[in-house]
XYZ file of N, CA, C and O in Angstrom:
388
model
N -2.359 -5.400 22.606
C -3.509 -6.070 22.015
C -3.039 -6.961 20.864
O -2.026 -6.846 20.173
N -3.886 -7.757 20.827
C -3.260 -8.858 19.524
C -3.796 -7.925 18.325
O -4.047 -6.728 18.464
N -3.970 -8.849 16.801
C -3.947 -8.575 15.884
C -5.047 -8.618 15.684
O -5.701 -7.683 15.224
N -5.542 -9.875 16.034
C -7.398 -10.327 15.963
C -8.037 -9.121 16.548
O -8.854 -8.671 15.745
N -7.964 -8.314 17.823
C -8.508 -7.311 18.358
C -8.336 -5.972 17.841
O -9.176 -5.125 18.145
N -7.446 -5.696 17.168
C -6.922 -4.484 16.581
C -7.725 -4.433 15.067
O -8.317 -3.437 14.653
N -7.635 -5.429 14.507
C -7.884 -5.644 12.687
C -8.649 -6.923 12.518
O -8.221 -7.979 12.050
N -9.623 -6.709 12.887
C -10.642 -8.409 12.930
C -10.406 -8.802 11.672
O -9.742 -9.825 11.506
N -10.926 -8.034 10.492
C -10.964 -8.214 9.123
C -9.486 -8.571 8.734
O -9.308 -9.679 8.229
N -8.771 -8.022 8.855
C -7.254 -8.151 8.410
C -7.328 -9.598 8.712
O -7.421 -10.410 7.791
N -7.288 -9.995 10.053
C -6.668 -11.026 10.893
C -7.602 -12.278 10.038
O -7.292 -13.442 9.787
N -8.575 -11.676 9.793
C -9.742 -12.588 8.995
C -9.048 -13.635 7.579
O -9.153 -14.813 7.238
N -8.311 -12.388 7.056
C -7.554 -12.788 5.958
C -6.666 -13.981 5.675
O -6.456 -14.719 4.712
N -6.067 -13.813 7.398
C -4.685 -14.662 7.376
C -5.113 -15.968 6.938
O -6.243 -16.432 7.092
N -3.772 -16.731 6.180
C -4.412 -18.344 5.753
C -3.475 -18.543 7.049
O -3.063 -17.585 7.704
N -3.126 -20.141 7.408
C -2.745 -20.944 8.353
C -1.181 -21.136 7.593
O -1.084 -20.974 6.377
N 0.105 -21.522 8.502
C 1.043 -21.204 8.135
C 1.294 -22.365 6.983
O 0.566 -23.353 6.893
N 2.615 -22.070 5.965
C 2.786 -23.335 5.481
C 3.957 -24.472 5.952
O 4.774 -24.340 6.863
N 3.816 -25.396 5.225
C 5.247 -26.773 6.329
C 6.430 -26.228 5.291
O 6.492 -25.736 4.165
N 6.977 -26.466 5.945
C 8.760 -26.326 5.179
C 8.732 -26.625 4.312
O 9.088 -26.024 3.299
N 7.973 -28.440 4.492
C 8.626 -29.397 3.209
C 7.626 -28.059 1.924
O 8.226 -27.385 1.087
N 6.589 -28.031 2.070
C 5.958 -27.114 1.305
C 6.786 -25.902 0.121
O 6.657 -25.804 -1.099
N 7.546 -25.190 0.987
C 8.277 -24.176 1.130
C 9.026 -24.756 0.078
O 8.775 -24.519 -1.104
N 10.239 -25.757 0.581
C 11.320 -26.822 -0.375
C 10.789 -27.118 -1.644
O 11.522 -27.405 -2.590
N 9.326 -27.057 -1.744
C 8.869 -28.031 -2.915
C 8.512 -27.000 -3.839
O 8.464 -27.123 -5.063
N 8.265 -25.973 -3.168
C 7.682 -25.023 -4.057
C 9.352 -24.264 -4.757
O 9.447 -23.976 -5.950
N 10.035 -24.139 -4.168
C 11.728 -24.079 -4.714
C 12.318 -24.597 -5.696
O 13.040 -24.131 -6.578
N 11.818 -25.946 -5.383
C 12.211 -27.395 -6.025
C 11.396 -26.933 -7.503
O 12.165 -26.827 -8.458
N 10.009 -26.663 -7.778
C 9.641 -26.522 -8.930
C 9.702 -24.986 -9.784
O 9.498 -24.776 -10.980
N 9.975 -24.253 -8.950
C 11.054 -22.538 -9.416
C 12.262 -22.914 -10.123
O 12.623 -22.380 -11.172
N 12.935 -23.934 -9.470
C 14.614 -23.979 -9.622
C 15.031 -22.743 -8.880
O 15.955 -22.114 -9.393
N 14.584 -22.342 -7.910
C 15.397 -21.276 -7.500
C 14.696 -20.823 -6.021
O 13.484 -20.830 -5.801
N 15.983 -20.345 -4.860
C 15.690 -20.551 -3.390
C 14.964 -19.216 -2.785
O 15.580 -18.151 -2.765
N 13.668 -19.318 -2.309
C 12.855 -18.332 -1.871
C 13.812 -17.416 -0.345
O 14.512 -17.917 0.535
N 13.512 -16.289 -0.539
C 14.528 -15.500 0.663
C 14.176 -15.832 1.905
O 13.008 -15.676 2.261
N 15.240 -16.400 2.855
C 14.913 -17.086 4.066
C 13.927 -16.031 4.958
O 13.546 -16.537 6.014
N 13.543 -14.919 4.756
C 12.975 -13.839 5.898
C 11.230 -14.270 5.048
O 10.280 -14.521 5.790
N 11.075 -14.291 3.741
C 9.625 -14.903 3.084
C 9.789 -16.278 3.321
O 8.615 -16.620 3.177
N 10.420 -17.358 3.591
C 10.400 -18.955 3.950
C 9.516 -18.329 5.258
O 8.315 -18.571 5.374
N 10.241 -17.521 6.195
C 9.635 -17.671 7.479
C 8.575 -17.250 7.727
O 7.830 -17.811 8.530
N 8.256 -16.126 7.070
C 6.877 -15.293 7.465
C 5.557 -16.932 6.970
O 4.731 -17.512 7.675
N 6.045 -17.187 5.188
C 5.342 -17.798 4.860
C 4.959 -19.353 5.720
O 4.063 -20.139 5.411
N 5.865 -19.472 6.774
C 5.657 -20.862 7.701
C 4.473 -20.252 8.601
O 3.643 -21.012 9.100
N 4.426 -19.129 8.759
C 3.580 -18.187 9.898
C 2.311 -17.822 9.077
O 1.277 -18.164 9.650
N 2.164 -17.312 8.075
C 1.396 -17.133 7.379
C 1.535 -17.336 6.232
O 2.331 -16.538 5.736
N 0.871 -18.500 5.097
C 0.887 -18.386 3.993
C 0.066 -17.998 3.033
O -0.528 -18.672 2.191
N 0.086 -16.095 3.353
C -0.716 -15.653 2.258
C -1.867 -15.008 2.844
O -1.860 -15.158 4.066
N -2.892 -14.317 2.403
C -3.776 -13.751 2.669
C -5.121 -14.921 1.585
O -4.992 -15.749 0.683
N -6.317 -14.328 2.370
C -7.783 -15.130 1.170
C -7.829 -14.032 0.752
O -7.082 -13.146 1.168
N -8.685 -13.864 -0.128
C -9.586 -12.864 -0.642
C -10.717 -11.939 0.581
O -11.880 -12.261 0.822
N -10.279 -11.256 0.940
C -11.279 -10.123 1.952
C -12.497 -10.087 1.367
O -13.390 -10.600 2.042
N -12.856 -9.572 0.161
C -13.910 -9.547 -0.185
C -15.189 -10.660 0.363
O -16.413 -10.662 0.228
N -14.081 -11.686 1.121
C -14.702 -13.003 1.319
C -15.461 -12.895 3.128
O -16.238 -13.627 3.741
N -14.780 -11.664 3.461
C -15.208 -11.472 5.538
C -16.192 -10.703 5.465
O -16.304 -9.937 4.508
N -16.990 -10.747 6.341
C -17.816 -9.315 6.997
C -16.449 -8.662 7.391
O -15.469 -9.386 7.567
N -16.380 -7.475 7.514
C -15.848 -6.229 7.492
C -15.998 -5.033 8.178
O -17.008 -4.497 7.723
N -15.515 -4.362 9.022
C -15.410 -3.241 9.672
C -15.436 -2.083 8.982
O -14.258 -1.730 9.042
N -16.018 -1.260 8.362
C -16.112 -0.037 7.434
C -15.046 0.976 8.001
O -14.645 1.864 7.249
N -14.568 0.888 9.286
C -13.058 1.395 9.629
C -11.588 1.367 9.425
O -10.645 2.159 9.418
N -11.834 -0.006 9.247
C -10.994 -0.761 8.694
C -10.681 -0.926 7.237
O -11.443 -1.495 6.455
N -9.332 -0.316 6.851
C -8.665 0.129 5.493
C -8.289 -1.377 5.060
O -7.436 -2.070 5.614
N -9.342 -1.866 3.618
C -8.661 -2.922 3.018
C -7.856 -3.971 3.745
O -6.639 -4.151 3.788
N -8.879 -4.624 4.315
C -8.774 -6.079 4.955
C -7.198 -6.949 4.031
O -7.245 -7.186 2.824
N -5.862 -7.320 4.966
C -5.493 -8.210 4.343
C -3.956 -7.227 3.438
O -2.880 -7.804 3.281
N -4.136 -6.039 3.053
C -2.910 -5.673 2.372
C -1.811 -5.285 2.856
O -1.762 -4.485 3.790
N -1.044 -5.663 2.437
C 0.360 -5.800 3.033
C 1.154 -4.530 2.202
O 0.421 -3.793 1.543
N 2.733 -4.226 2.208
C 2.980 -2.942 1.473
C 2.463 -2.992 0.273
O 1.977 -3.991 -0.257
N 2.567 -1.775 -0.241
C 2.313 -1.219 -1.623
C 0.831 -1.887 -2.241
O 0.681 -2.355 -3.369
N -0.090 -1.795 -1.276
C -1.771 -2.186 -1.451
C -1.503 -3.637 -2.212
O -2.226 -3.835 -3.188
N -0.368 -4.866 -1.815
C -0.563 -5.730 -2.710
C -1.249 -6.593 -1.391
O -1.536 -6.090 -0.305
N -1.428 -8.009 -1.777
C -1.744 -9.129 -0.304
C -0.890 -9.872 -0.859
O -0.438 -9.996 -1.997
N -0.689 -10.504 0.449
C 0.589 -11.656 0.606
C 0.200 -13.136 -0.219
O -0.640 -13.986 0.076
N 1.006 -13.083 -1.180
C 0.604 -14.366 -2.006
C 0.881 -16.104 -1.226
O 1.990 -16.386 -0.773
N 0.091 -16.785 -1.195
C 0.108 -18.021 -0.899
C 1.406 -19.099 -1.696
O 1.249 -19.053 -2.916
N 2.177 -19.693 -1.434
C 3.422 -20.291 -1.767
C 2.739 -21.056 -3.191
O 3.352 -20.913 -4.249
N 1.686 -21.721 -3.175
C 0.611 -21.862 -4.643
C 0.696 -21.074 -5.352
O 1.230 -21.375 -6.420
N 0.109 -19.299 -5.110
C 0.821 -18.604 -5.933
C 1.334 -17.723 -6.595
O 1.051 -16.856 -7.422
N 2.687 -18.406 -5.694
C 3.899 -17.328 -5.877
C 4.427 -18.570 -7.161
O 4.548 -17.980 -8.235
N 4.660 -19.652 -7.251
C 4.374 -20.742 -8.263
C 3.457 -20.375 -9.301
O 3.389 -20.767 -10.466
N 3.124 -19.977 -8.993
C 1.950 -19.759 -10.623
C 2.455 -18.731 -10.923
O 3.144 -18.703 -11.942
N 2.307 -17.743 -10.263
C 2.912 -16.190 -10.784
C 4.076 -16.342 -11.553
O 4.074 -16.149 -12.769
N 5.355 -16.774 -10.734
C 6.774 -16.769 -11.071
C 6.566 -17.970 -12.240
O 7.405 -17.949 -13.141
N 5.857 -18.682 -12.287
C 5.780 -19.520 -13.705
C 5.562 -18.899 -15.061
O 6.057 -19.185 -16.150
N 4.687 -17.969 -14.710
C 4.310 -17.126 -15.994
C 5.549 -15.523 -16.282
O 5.352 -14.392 -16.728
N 6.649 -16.172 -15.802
C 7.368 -14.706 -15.669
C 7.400 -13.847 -14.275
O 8.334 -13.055 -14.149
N 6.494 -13.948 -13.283
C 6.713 -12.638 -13.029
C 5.287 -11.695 -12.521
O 4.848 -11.065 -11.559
N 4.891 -12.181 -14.155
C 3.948 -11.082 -14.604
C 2.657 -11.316 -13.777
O 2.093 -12.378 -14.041
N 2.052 -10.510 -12.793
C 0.966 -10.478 -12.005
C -0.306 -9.790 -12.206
O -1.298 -9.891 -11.483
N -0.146 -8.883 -13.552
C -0.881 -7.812 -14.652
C -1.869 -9.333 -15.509
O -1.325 -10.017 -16.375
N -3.307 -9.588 -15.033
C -3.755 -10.071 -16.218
C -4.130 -9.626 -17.137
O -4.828 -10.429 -17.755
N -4.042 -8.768 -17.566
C -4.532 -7.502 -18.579
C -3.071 -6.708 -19.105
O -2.170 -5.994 -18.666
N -3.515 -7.353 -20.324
C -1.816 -6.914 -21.534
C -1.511 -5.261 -21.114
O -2.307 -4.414 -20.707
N -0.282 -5.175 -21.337
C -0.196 -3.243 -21.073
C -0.457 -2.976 -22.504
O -0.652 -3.844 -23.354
N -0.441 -1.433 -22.733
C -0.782 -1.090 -24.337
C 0.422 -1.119 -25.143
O 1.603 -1.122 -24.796
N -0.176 -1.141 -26.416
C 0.529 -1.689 -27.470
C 1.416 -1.028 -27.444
O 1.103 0.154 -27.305
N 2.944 -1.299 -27.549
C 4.643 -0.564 -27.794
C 4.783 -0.121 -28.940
O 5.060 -1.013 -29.742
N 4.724 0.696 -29.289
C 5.517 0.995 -31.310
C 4.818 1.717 -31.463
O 4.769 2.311 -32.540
């Protein structure tokens, strides 16, 4: 069975793949080369939407997450993220000292 038939909602998620040059450009403004096995997935899929955004199967566990309950970030941003550090926490951790 495909994916669409198995996980409607999931499959719901997927964005449309991205172009290479995409891929290159988004490198190009990192300074630094994305791992060829994420270049490829991300040509196939770049990224998940927001689920909250499908009708939904109440069977179906969290439309869209990929390991460790995160979703697959869009090459946009994995650029924004990695611009700010890294840091994917919008909410400061508690105070050190």
């Amino acid at each position: 069975m495909s994916g669409s038939a198995d996980a409607p909602a999931s499959h719901a998620t997927l964005r449309p793949g991205a172009a290479s040059a995409d891929a290159r450009s988004t490198e190009d403004e990192l300074g630094l080369s994305l791992p060829a096995d994420l270049v490829t997935l991300l040509m196939v899929c770049d990224g998940t939407v927001d689920a909250s955004a499908h009708d939904r199967d109440p069977d179906e566990y969290a439309p869209g997450l990929f390991l460790a309950q995160h979703h697959l970030l869009p090459l946009e941003e994995i650029a924004r993220v990695r611009g700010r550090g890294g840091n994917t926490d919008p909410v400061p951790g508690p105070p050190v000292g």
